Each structure stands twice: as structure tokens, then as C-alpha cells.
Amino acid sequence: MFRLTLLLTPIAFLIALHPVAAEPPAAIEWVSPDAWIVAEITRPDVLLDRAFSDDVVAAVTSLAAYKEAMAKPETQQAMYLVNYFKGRYNSDLPTLLRKLAGGGITLAVGPNESNLLIVECEDVELLKDFHEFLLTHARDDAKAKGRPDPVTSAAYREVTGWSFDRGEAHAIIGNRLLVSNKPEVLKAAIDRRADADLPSFADSESYQQATQAISTDAVARVYANMSVLKAIPDLKKALSTNENPLATLLFAPFQRSLREANWVT
């Protein structure tokens, strides 16, 4: 017993000096409680396996629209970036995407056309390398065209936020990439990350009911706050009228359900 105590004492001391990092809260806890629509992809690996299966790839690459898109300069530039990282990390595209987004993807859309994207990566070094490459490219491209440096950055609550232009703001927090079209939305997410007592979308009773209604095996889920969306004039009109008799016959029950629903998932 005495020998066991001698063995465990230094281990306990090391743990005290270097406590095990707590699991970060779910990404949904960084989303504003006033979000209208929230999409969560909890198993990106399953979707990637399907997207890159032989039959899907063959079907997509045979489309005329795909061939036209691949011929565009911006697509060629994007493919240069993809090929660069494929060579740098000796990986194919599906593997790179799994490393960048394999932990999950959360997209929230809210009032004033705001949105917040949270991507959880499996390889933080790849994420940082990818970000640094984009920063360098944006600066080099602006310099070559005689334009001012488009990259700006600022610290907020010990988190560095970045922007390539006025319509985008992003930050890397741990293994998560946060991107928003409004700096204040990004700051609000950082606030929730720093203060767990602030209200979040995860606290919504209707969201909790919606998640309980979905199978735990679901690869992805989308939540819509119908109590807010029904106030949008165009949607309100679409739910209340239908001039096509056949459509009325087929979709009337669905329309009625949407009119009466507080949330849809």
C-alpha cells in the first residue's frame, strides 16, 4: 500500500499542475437565442462518404454545369488552393475536408440578415495553415493590384478576430472556426464562449423539444423558429393562400401544420 501511495503521489501532483482541459461547450451554446433557422451537421463524415462515392462523382462531373463551372477563373484558382494543400499534406480532398470540418458544422441565420457559421476541425494545425495561406494570398493579391491591405484584425476578450473585407469577420477558437457576416454577431458568440451564463439558442425550450423529436442517429438536422418566420409577409401569404386547386388538395394539410407550428425540424 505504501509503495502504491509513493507511485500515485507524483502522478497526482502532475495532474494538479496540468489539469485536464474541460470539454468545450456544444457549438449551439455559442449561437444567439434569437436565431431563426439553425442547421447542424453532426456527422460530416457520413455526408462526405456519400458525396465522394463513385456514382455521385460520376453523375456530377458529367453535368454541363459542372464543366462550365470548372472552366471559370475563380474555380481554377480554388483548385490551385486545393491541389496545393493536397500536396502539402499528402492527402486527397475528402481527407482534407474531414480534417477541416469532421467535428461538425453549425449554421445559424437570424434577424437583420445575420448569420454565424461554426466549423469544428479535427486538425488544428491544418486550419491555422489554411488561414495563414489565405491571409498571405489576400495581401499579395491586393499588393499586386495596387490596393491597400484588405486584412484587418482586432483582439476581443483574448480572441483575435480577422476580416478580409467589410462583409466578413472570423476567428479561430481552439479547434473551431467562427465566421459571420456581421462583426457584432461574432463578438456575441465570443461573449457566450467567455460567459456560460449568457442565454444561448441551446436554452430554447422549443429547440430542446425539436432535438428530442429527432433520431439520435440523424446525420444532420435543421430547426426553424416558425413563430418568427410566420411574421414574414411573403411566407405568411404563402401559408394562407393557394390559387392552384391541385396544390391546395395536396399541400393543404402541410400548410395547416406550418401555420399552427411554433417550430419545425
PDB file of C-alpha atoms in Angstrom:
ATOM      1  CA  MET A   1       0.000   0.000   0.000  1.00  0.00           C
ATOM      2  CA  PHE A   2       2.862   2.343   0.897  1.00  0.00           C
ATOM      3  CA  ARG A   3       4.549   1.683  -2.488  1.00  0.00           C
ATOM      4  CA  LEU A   4       1.282   2.375  -4.341  1.00  0.00           C
ATOM      5  CA  THR A   5       0.955   5.696  -2.497  1.00  0.00           C
ATOM      6  CA  LEU A   6       4.510   6.636  -3.471  1.00  0.00           C
ATOM      7  CA  LEU A   7       3.695   5.799  -7.095  1.00  0.00           C
ATOM      8  CA  LEU A   8       0.430   7.760  -7.205  1.00  0.00           C
ATOM      9  CA  THR A   9       1.652  10.879  -5.380  1.00  0.00           C
ATOM     10  CA  PRO A  10       3.803  12.273  -8.243  1.00  0.00           C
ATOM     11  CA  ILE A  11       1.034  11.464 -10.739  1.00  0.00           C
ATOM     12  CA  ALA A  12      -1.498  13.402  -8.668  1.00  0.00           C
ATOM     13  CA  PHE A  13       0.985  16.269  -8.376  1.00  0.00           C
ATOM     14  CA  LEU A  14       1.425  16.416 -12.163  1.00  0.00           C
ATOM     15  CA  ILE A  15      -2.334  16.405 -12.692  1.00  0.00           C
ATOM     16  CA  ALA A  16      -2.679  19.275 -10.249  1.00  0.00           C
ATOM     17  CA  LEU A  17      -0.061  21.238 -12.169  1.00  0.00           C
ATOM     18  CA  HIS A  18      -1.579  20.386 -15.551  1.00  0.00           C
ATOM     19  CA  PRO A  19      -5.328  19.835 -15.104  1.00  0.00           C
ATOM     20  CA  VAL A  20      -7.174  18.072 -17.894  1.00  0.00           C
ATOM     21  CA  ALA A  21      -8.810  20.618 -20.192  1.00  0.00           C
ATOM     22  CA  ALA A  22     -12.578  20.705 -19.926  1.00  0.00           C
ATOM     23  CA  GLU A  23     -14.627  19.759 -22.937  1.00  0.00           C
ATOM     24  CA  PRO A  24     -15.738  22.878 -24.816  1.00  0.00           C
ATOM     25  CA  PRO A  25     -19.489  23.535 -24.793  1.00  0.00           C
ATOM     26  CA  ALA A  26     -21.536  22.452 -27.789  1.00  0.00           C
ATOM     27  CA  ALA A  27     -21.344  24.892 -30.683  1.00  0.00           C
ATOM     28  CA  ILE A  28     -25.068  25.586 -30.343  1.00  0.00           C
ATOM     29  CA  GLU A  29     -24.323  27.219 -26.984  1.00  0.00           C
ATOM     30  CA  TRP A  30     -22.465  29.985 -28.825  1.00  0.00           C
ATOM     31  CA  VAL A  31     -25.480  30.775 -31.011  1.00  0.00           C
ATOM     32  CA  SER A  32     -27.782  33.706 -30.223  1.00  0.00           C
ATOM     33  CA  PRO A  33     -31.175  32.805 -28.732  1.00  0.00           C
ATOM     34  CA  ASP A  34     -32.914  34.955 -31.372  1.00  0.00           C
ATOM     35  CA  ALA A  35     -31.737  32.827 -34.333  1.00  0.00           C
ATOM     36  CA  TRP A  36     -34.480  31.974 -36.829  1.00  0.00           C
ATOM     37  CA  ILE A  37     -33.005  28.918 -38.513  1.00  0.00           C
ATOM     38  CA  VAL A  38     -30.241  26.635 -37.256  1.00  0.00           C
ATOM     39  CA  ALA A  39     -28.703  23.812 -39.274  1.00  0.00           C
ATOM     40  CA  GLU A  40     -26.411  21.291 -37.608  1.00  0.00           C
ATOM     41  CA  ILE A  41     -24.358  18.663 -39.416  1.00  0.00           C
ATOM     42  CA  THR A  42     -23.279  16.335 -36.637  1.00  0.00           C
ATOM     43  CA  ARG A  43     -21.747  13.644 -38.879  1.00  0.00           C
ATOM     44  CA  PRO A  44     -19.918  15.346 -41.769  1.00  0.00           C
ATOM     45  CA  ASP A  45     -18.003  12.118 -42.406  1.00  0.00           C
ATOM     46  CA  VAL A  46     -21.186  10.328 -43.480  1.00  0.00           C
ATOM     47  CA  LEU A  47     -22.108  13.100 -45.921  1.00  0.00           C
ATOM     48  CA  LEU A  48     -18.557  13.234 -47.291  1.00  0.00           C
ATOM     49  CA  ASP A  49     -18.532   9.476 -47.878  1.00  0.00           C
ATOM     50  CA  ARG A  50     -21.731   9.817 -49.889  1.00  0.00           C
ATOM     51  CA  ALA A  51     -20.676  12.971 -51.727  1.00  0.00           C
ATOM     52  CA  PHE A  52     -17.426  11.407 -52.912  1.00  0.00           C
ATOM     53  CA  SER A  53     -18.822   7.975 -53.737  1.00  0.00           C
ATOM     54  CA  ASP A  54     -18.085   6.832 -57.301  1.00  0.00           C
ATOM     55  CA  ASP A  55     -21.670   7.111 -58.543  1.00  0.00           C
ATOM     56  CA  VAL A  56     -22.183  10.648 -57.200  1.00  0.00           C
ATOM     57  CA  VAL A  57     -18.831  11.870 -58.533  1.00  0.00           C
ATOM     58  CA  ALA A  58     -19.556  10.365 -61.953  1.00  0.00           C
ATOM     59  CA  ALA A  59     -23.026  11.946 -62.052  1.00  0.00           C
ATOM     60  CA  VAL A  60     -21.804  15.408 -61.022  1.00  0.00           C
ATOM     61  CA  THR A  61     -18.737  15.542 -63.259  1.00  0.00           C
ATOM     62  CA  SER A  62     -20.840  14.563 -66.286  1.00  0.00           C
ATOM     63  CA  LEU A  63     -23.079  17.628 -65.927  1.00  0.00           C
ATOM     64  CA  ALA A  64     -22.594  20.504 -68.343  1.00  0.00           C
ATOM     65  CA  ALA A  65     -22.991  22.969 -65.465  1.00  0.00           C
ATOM     66  CA  TYR A  66     -20.062  21.315 -63.650  1.00  0.00           C
ATOM     67  CA  LYS A  67     -17.833  21.564 -66.701  1.00  0.00           C
ATOM     68  CA  GLU A  68     -18.771  25.222 -67.173  1.00  0.00           C
ATOM     69  CA  ALA A  69     -18.043  25.979 -63.537  1.00  0.00           C
ATOM     70  CA  MET A  70     -14.645  24.242 -63.676  1.00  0.00           C
ATOM     71  CA  ALA A  71     -13.667  26.404 -66.645  1.00  0.00           C
ATOM     72  CA  LYS A  72     -14.162  29.668 -64.721  1.00  0.00           C
ATOM     73  CA  PRO A  73     -11.018  31.503 -63.483  1.00  0.00           C
ATOM     74  CA  GLU A  74     -12.231  31.632 -59.878  1.00  0.00           C
ATOM     75  CA  THR A  75     -12.768  27.869 -59.895  1.00  0.00           C
ATOM     76  CA  GLN A  76      -9.299  27.306 -61.325  1.00  0.00           C
ATOM     77  CA  GLN A  77      -7.903  29.489 -58.551  1.00  0.00           C
ATOM     78  CA  ALA A  78      -9.795  27.465 -55.940  1.00  0.00           C
ATOM     79  CA  MET A  79      -8.492  24.214 -57.440  1.00  0.00           C
ATOM     80  CA  TYR A  80      -4.939  25.566 -57.225  1.00  0.00           C
ATOM     81  CA  LEU A  81      -5.506  26.051 -53.495  1.00  0.00           C
ATOM     82  CA  VAL A  82      -6.938  22.538 -53.150  1.00  0.00           C
ATOM     83  CA  ASN A  83      -4.042  20.955 -55.061  1.00  0.00           C
ATOM     84  CA  TYR A  84      -1.517  22.914 -53.006  1.00  0.00           C
ATOM     85  CA  PHE A  85      -2.845  21.513 -49.730  1.00  0.00           C
ATOM     86  CA  LYS A  86      -3.300  18.031 -51.190  1.00  0.00           C
ATOM     87  CA  GLY A  87       0.413  18.012 -51.974  1.00  0.00           C
ATOM     88  CA  ARG A  88       1.478  19.711 -48.745  1.00  0.00           C
ATOM     89  CA  TYR A  89      -0.382  17.219 -46.560  1.00  0.00           C
ATOM     90  CA  ASN A  90      -0.158  14.256 -48.923  1.00  0.00           C
ATOM     91  CA  SER A  91      -3.938  13.842 -48.737  1.00  0.00           C
ATOM     92  CA  ASP A  92      -6.867  13.648 -51.095  1.00  0.00           C
ATOM     93  CA  LEU A  93      -9.722  16.173 -50.996  1.00  0.00           C
ATOM     94  CA  PRO A  94     -12.140  14.084 -48.879  1.00  0.00           C
ATOM     95  CA  THR A  95      -9.429  13.580 -46.254  1.00  0.00           C
ATOM     96  CA  LEU A  96      -8.629  17.299 -46.158  1.00  0.00           C
ATOM     97  CA  LEU A  97     -12.314  18.155 -45.744  1.00  0.00           C
ATOM     98  CA  ARG A  98     -12.649  15.641 -42.915  1.00  0.00           C
ATOM     99  CA  LYS A  99      -9.669  17.216 -41.162  1.00  0.00           C
ATOM    100  CA  LEU A 100     -11.105  20.709 -41.622  1.00  0.00           C
ATOM    101  CA  ALA A 101     -14.764  20.034 -40.807  1.00  0.00           C
ATOM    102  CA  GLY A 102     -15.009  16.496 -39.432  1.00  0.00           C
ATOM    103  CA  GLY A 103     -16.008  17.656 -35.951  1.00  0.00           C
ATOM    104  CA  GLY A 104     -19.301  19.163 -37.077  1.00  0.00           C
ATOM    105  CA  ILE A 105     -20.814  22.210 -38.745  1.00  0.00           C
ATOM    106  CA  THR A 106     -23.379  24.624 -37.288  1.00  0.00           C
ATOM    107  CA  LEU A 107     -25.026  27.413 -39.295  1.00  0.00           C
ATOM    108  CA  ALA A 108     -27.388  29.927 -37.684  1.00  0.00           C
ATOM    109  CA  VAL A 109     -29.441  32.538 -39.538  1.00  0.00           C
ATOM    110  CA  GLY A 110     -31.001  35.377 -37.586  1.00  0.00           C
ATOM    111  CA  PRO A 111     -32.550  38.827 -37.798  1.00  0.00           C
ATOM    112  CA  ASN A 112     -31.112  41.615 -39.985  1.00  0.00           C
ATOM    113  CA  GLU A 113     -29.774  39.006 -42.440  1.00  0.00           C
ATOM    114  CA  SER A 114     -27.157  37.955 -39.904  1.00  0.00           C
ATOM    115  CA  ASN A 115     -25.520  34.541 -39.924  1.00  0.00           C
ATOM    116  CA  LEU A 116     -22.960  32.618 -37.925  1.00  0.00           C
ATOM    117  CA  LEU A 117     -21.039  29.578 -39.165  1.00  0.00           C
ATOM    118  CA  ILE A 118     -19.127  27.377 -36.709  1.00  0.00           C
ATOM    119  CA  VAL A 119     -16.883  24.685 -38.168  1.00  0.00           C
ATOM    120  CA  GLU A 120     -15.190  22.192 -35.855  1.00  0.00           C
ATOM    121  CA  CYS A 121     -11.988  20.820 -37.339  1.00  0.00           C
ATOM    122  CA  GLU A 122     -10.060  17.677 -36.474  1.00  0.00           C
ATOM    123  CA  ASP A 123      -6.627  19.085 -37.389  1.00  0.00           C
ATOM    124  CA  VAL A 124      -5.995  22.499 -35.833  1.00  0.00           C
ATOM    125  CA  GLU A 125      -2.599  22.893 -37.494  1.00  0.00           C
ATOM    126  CA  LEU A 126      -4.176  22.391 -40.924  1.00  0.00           C
ATOM    127  CA  LEU A 127      -6.804  25.011 -40.076  1.00  0.00           C
ATOM    128  CA  LYS A 128      -4.154  27.520 -38.991  1.00  0.00           C
ATOM    129  CA  ASP A 129      -2.026  26.750 -42.036  1.00  0.00           C
ATOM    130  CA  PHE A 130      -5.037  27.192 -44.313  1.00  0.00           C
ATOM    131  CA  HIS A 131      -5.893  30.504 -42.648  1.00  0.00           C
ATOM    132  CA  GLU A 132      -2.346  31.807 -42.940  1.00  0.00           C
ATOM    133  CA  PHE A 133      -2.283  30.877 -46.618  1.00  0.00           C
ATOM    134  CA  LEU A 134      -5.482  32.860 -47.234  1.00  0.00           C
ATOM    135  CA  LEU A 135      -4.128  35.871 -45.343  1.00  0.00           C
ATOM    136  CA  THR A 136      -0.931  35.872 -47.374  1.00  0.00           C
ATOM    137  CA  HIS A 137      -2.776  35.395 -50.654  1.00  0.00           C
ATOM    138  CA  ALA A 138      -5.220  38.241 -49.919  1.00  0.00           C
ATOM    139  CA  ARG A 139      -2.379  40.606 -49.107  1.00  0.00           C
ATOM    140  CA  ASP A 140      -0.233  39.588 -52.076  1.00  0.00           C
ATOM    141  CA  ASP A 141      -3.191  39.895 -54.453  1.00  0.00           C
ATOM    142  CA  ALA A 142      -4.045  43.391 -53.167  1.00  0.00           C
ATOM    143  CA  LYS A 143      -0.424  44.485 -53.414  1.00  0.00           C
ATOM    144  CA  ALA A 144      -0.131  43.223 -56.995  1.00  0.00           C
ATOM    145  CA  LYS A 145      -3.227  45.235 -57.935  1.00  0.00           C
ATOM    146  CA  GLY A 146      -2.024  48.381 -56.160  1.00  0.00           C
ATOM    147  CA  ARG A 147      -4.712  48.173 -53.496  1.00  0.00           C
ATOM    148  CA  PRO A 148      -4.381  48.671 -49.711  1.00  0.00           C
ATOM    149  CA  ASP A 149      -4.013  45.704 -47.382  1.00  0.00           C
ATOM    150  CA  PRO A 150      -7.531  44.181 -47.140  1.00  0.00           C
ATOM    151  CA  VAL A 151      -6.775  42.213 -43.977  1.00  0.00           C
ATOM    152  CA  THR A 152      -7.713  43.714 -40.622  1.00  0.00           C
ATOM    153  CA  SER A 153      -7.572  42.195 -37.148  1.00  0.00           C
ATOM    154  CA  ALA A 154      -8.508  43.115 -33.600  1.00  0.00           C
ATOM    155  CA  ALA A 155      -8.461  41.420 -30.211  1.00  0.00           C
ATOM    156  CA  TYR A 156     -11.661  40.921 -28.229  1.00  0.00           C
ATOM    157  CA  ARG A 157     -11.792  39.057 -24.917  1.00  0.00           C
ATOM    158  CA  GLU A 158      -8.414  37.452 -25.646  1.00  0.00           C
ATOM    159  CA  VAL A 159      -9.599  36.242 -29.068  1.00  0.00           C
ATOM    160  CA  THR A 160      -8.158  37.621 -32.307  1.00  0.00           C
ATOM    161  CA  GLY A 161     -10.758  38.406 -34.903  1.00  0.00           C
ATOM    162  CA  TRP A 162      -9.904  38.788 -38.584  1.00  0.00           C
ATOM    163  CA  SER A 163     -11.585  40.191 -41.656  1.00  0.00           C
ATOM    164  CA  PHE A 164     -10.813  40.068 -45.372  1.00  0.00           C
ATOM    165  CA  ASP A 165     -13.480  42.655 -46.206  1.00  0.00           C
ATOM    166  CA  ARG A 166     -16.392  44.529 -44.644  1.00  0.00           C
ATOM    167  CA  GLY A 167     -18.850  41.705 -45.232  1.00  0.00           C
ATOM    168  CA  GLU A 168     -16.930  39.072 -43.281  1.00  0.00           C
ATOM    169  CA  ALA A 169     -15.442  38.545 -39.826  1.00  0.00           C
ATOM    170  CA  HIS A 170     -13.926  35.356 -38.441  1.00  0.00           C
ATOM    171  CA  ALA A 171     -11.914  33.924 -35.572  1.00  0.00           C
ATOM    172  CA  ILE A 172     -10.230  30.654 -34.645  1.00  0.00           C
ATOM    173  CA  ILE A 173     -11.007  29.463 -31.116  1.00  0.00           C
ATOM    174  CA  GLY A 174      -9.419  26.155 -30.234  1.00  0.00           C
ATOM    175  CA  ASN A 175     -10.460  23.726 -32.953  1.00  0.00           C
ATOM    176  CA  ARG A 176     -13.342  25.928 -34.113  1.00  0.00           C
ATOM    177  CA  LEU A 177     -13.549  28.383 -36.983  1.00  0.00           C
ATOM    178  CA  LEU A 178     -16.244  31.009 -36.474  1.00  0.00           C
ATOM    179  CA  VAL A 179     -17.362  33.076 -39.474  1.00  0.00           C
ATOM    180  CA  SER A 180     -20.054  35.748 -39.611  1.00  0.00           C
ATOM    181  CA  ASN A 181     -21.204  38.461 -41.974  1.00  0.00           C
ATOM    182  CA  LYS A 182     -21.519  40.867 -39.042  1.00  0.00           C
ATOM    183  CA  PRO A 183     -18.740  41.594 -36.502  1.00  0.00           C
ATOM    184  CA  GLU A 184     -21.265  42.094 -33.689  1.00  0.00           C
ATOM    185  CA  VAL A 185     -22.579  38.546 -34.192  1.00  0.00           C
ATOM    186  CA  LEU A 186     -19.050  37.172 -33.931  1.00  0.00           C
ATOM    187  CA  LYS A 187     -18.461  39.223 -30.768  1.00  0.00           C
ATOM    188  CA  ALA A 188     -21.696  37.911 -29.263  1.00  0.00           C
ATOM    189  CA  ALA A 189     -20.531  34.329 -29.865  1.00  0.00           C
ATOM    190  CA  ILE A 190     -17.228  35.133 -28.176  1.00  0.00           C
ATOM    191  CA  ASP A 191     -19.171  36.610 -25.247  1.00  0.00           C
ATOM    192  CA  ARG A 192     -21.102  33.360 -24.824  1.00  0.00           C
ATOM    193  CA  ARG A 193     -17.884  31.421 -25.031  1.00  0.00           C
ATOM    194  CA  ALA A 194     -16.439  33.530 -22.189  1.00  0.00           C
ATOM    195  CA  ASP A 195     -19.603  33.637 -20.069  1.00  0.00           C
ATOM    196  CA  ALA A 196     -21.614  30.419 -19.926  1.00  0.00           C
ATOM    197  CA  ASP A 197     -24.397  32.200 -18.011  1.00  0.00           C
ATOM    198  CA  LEU A 198     -25.394  34.282 -21.033  1.00  0.00           C
ATOM    199  CA  PRO A 199     -28.554  32.985 -22.784  1.00  0.00           C
ATOM    200  CA  SER A 200     -27.995  30.929 -25.910  1.00  0.00           C
ATOM    201  CA  PHE A 201     -30.025  29.101 -28.523  1.00  0.00           C
ATOM    202  CA  ALA A 202     -29.395  25.853 -26.650  1.00  0.00           C
ATOM    203  CA  ASP A 203     -31.585  27.206 -23.816  1.00  0.00           C
ATOM    204  CA  SER A 204     -34.623  27.488 -26.089  1.00  0.00           C
ATOM    205  CA  GLU A 205     -37.397  25.178 -24.919  1.00  0.00           C
ATOM    206  CA  SER A 206     -38.678  24.683 -28.464  1.00  0.00           C
ATOM    207  CA  TYR A 207     -35.176  23.798 -29.697  1.00  0.00           C
ATOM    208  CA  GLN A 208     -34.826  21.225 -26.925  1.00  0.00           C
ATOM    209  CA  GLN A 209     -38.211  19.757 -27.879  1.00  0.00           C
ATOM    210  CA  ALA A 210     -37.144  19.657 -31.526  1.00  0.00           C
ATOM    211  CA  THR A 211     -33.895  17.813 -30.807  1.00  0.00           C
ATOM    212  CA  GLN A 212     -35.747  15.259 -28.698  1.00  0.00           C
ATOM    213  CA  ALA A 213     -38.092  14.634 -31.628  1.00  0.00           C
ATOM    214  CA  ILE A 214     -35.215  13.683 -33.923  1.00  0.00           C
ATOM    215  CA  SER A 215     -33.487  10.325 -34.008  1.00  0.00           C
ATOM    216  CA  THR A 216     -30.127  10.248 -32.255  1.00  0.00           C
ATOM    217  CA  ASP A 217     -28.755   8.623 -35.416  1.00  0.00           C
ATOM    218  CA  ALA A 218     -29.514  11.703 -37.520  1.00  0.00           C
ATOM    219  CA  VAL A 219     -26.577  12.873 -39.618  1.00  0.00           C
ATOM    220  CA  ALA A 220     -27.910  16.431 -39.817  1.00  0.00           C
ATOM    221  CA  ARG A 221     -30.854  18.472 -38.608  1.00  0.00           C
ATOM    222  CA  VAL A 222     -32.434  21.832 -39.355  1.00  0.00           C
ATOM    223  CA  TYR A 223     -34.510  23.811 -36.886  1.00  0.00           C
ATOM    224  CA  ALA A 224     -36.820  26.665 -37.912  1.00  0.00           C
ATOM    225  CA  ASN A 225     -38.495  29.061 -35.484  1.00  0.00           C
ATOM    226  CA  MET A 226     -41.916  29.269 -37.117  1.00  0.00           C
ATOM    227  CA  SER A 227     -43.272  31.783 -34.608  1.00  0.00           C
ATOM    228  CA  VAL A 228     -40.808  34.285 -36.084  1.00  0.00           C
ATOM    229  CA  LEU A 229     -40.807  33.128 -39.705  1.00  0.00           C
ATOM    230  CA  LYS A 230     -44.600  33.281 -39.966  1.00  0.00           C
ATOM    231  CA  ALA A 231     -44.351  37.049 -39.459  1.00  0.00           C
ATOM    232  CA  ILE A 232     -42.508  37.419 -42.792  1.00  0.00           C
ATOM    233  CA  PRO A 233     -45.145  38.784 -45.226  1.00  0.00           C
ATOM    234  CA  ASP A 234     -44.300  36.562 -48.204  1.00  0.00           C
ATOM    235  CA  LEU A 235     -44.243  33.379 -46.141  1.00  0.00           C
ATOM    236  CA  LYS A 236     -47.377  34.372 -44.283  1.00  0.00           C
ATOM    237  CA  LYS A 237     -49.172  34.854 -47.607  1.00  0.00           C
ATOM    238  CA  ALA A 238     -47.890  31.530 -48.971  1.00  0.00           C
ATOM    239  CA  LEU A 239     -49.178  29.686 -45.907  1.00  0.00           C
ATOM    240  CA  SER A 240     -52.613  31.292 -46.022  1.00  0.00           C
ATOM    241  CA  THR A 241     -53.467  31.139 -49.733  1.00  0.00           C
ATOM    242  CA  ASN A 242     -53.004  28.814 -52.655  1.00  0.00           C
ATOM    243  CA  GLU A 243     -54.609  29.555 -56.020  1.00  0.00           C
ATOM    244  CA  ASN A 244     -53.777  26.176 -57.549  1.00  0.00           C
ATOM    245  CA  PRO A 245     -56.604  23.661 -56.774  1.00  0.00           C
ATOM    246  CA  LEU A 246     -54.323  20.619 -57.122  1.00  0.00           C
ATOM    247  CA  ALA A 247     -51.673  22.156 -54.898  1.00  0.00           C
ATOM    248  CA  THR A 248     -54.368  23.015 -52.362  1.00  0.00           C
ATOM    249  CA  LEU A 249     -55.541  19.404 -52.339  1.00  0.00           C
ATOM    250  CA  LEU A 250     -52.023  18.018 -51.940  1.00  0.00           C
ATOM    251  CA  PHE A 251     -50.454  20.543 -49.589  1.00  0.00           C
ATOM    252  CA  ALA A 252     -53.349  21.893 -47.523  1.00  0.00           C
ATOM    253  CA  PRO A 253     -52.544  19.625 -44.528  1.00  0.00           C
ATOM    254  CA  PHE A 254     -48.895  20.629 -44.719  1.00  0.00           C
ATOM    255  CA  GLN A 255     -49.797  24.338 -44.921  1.00  0.00           C
ATOM    256  CA  ARG A 256     -52.107  23.996 -41.949  1.00  0.00           C
ATOM    257  CA  SER A 257     -49.385  22.279 -39.913  1.00  0.00           C
ATOM    258  CA  LEU A 258     -46.935  25.053 -40.675  1.00  0.00           C
ATOM    259  CA  ARG A 259     -49.465  27.745 -39.779  1.00  0.00           C
ATOM    260  CA  GLU A 260     -50.090  26.092 -36.406  1.00  0.00           C
ATOM    261  CA  ALA A 261     -46.485  25.121 -35.631  1.00  0.00           C
ATOM    262  CA  ASN A 262     -44.192  27.023 -33.270  1.00  0.00           C
ATOM    263  CA  TRP A 263     -41.173  25.221 -34.646  1.00  0.00           C
ATOM    264  CA  VAL A 264     -40.273  22.873 -37.480  1.00  0.00           C
ATOM    265  CA  THR A 265     -37.365  20.457 -37.594  1.00  0.00           C
TER     266      THR A 265
END
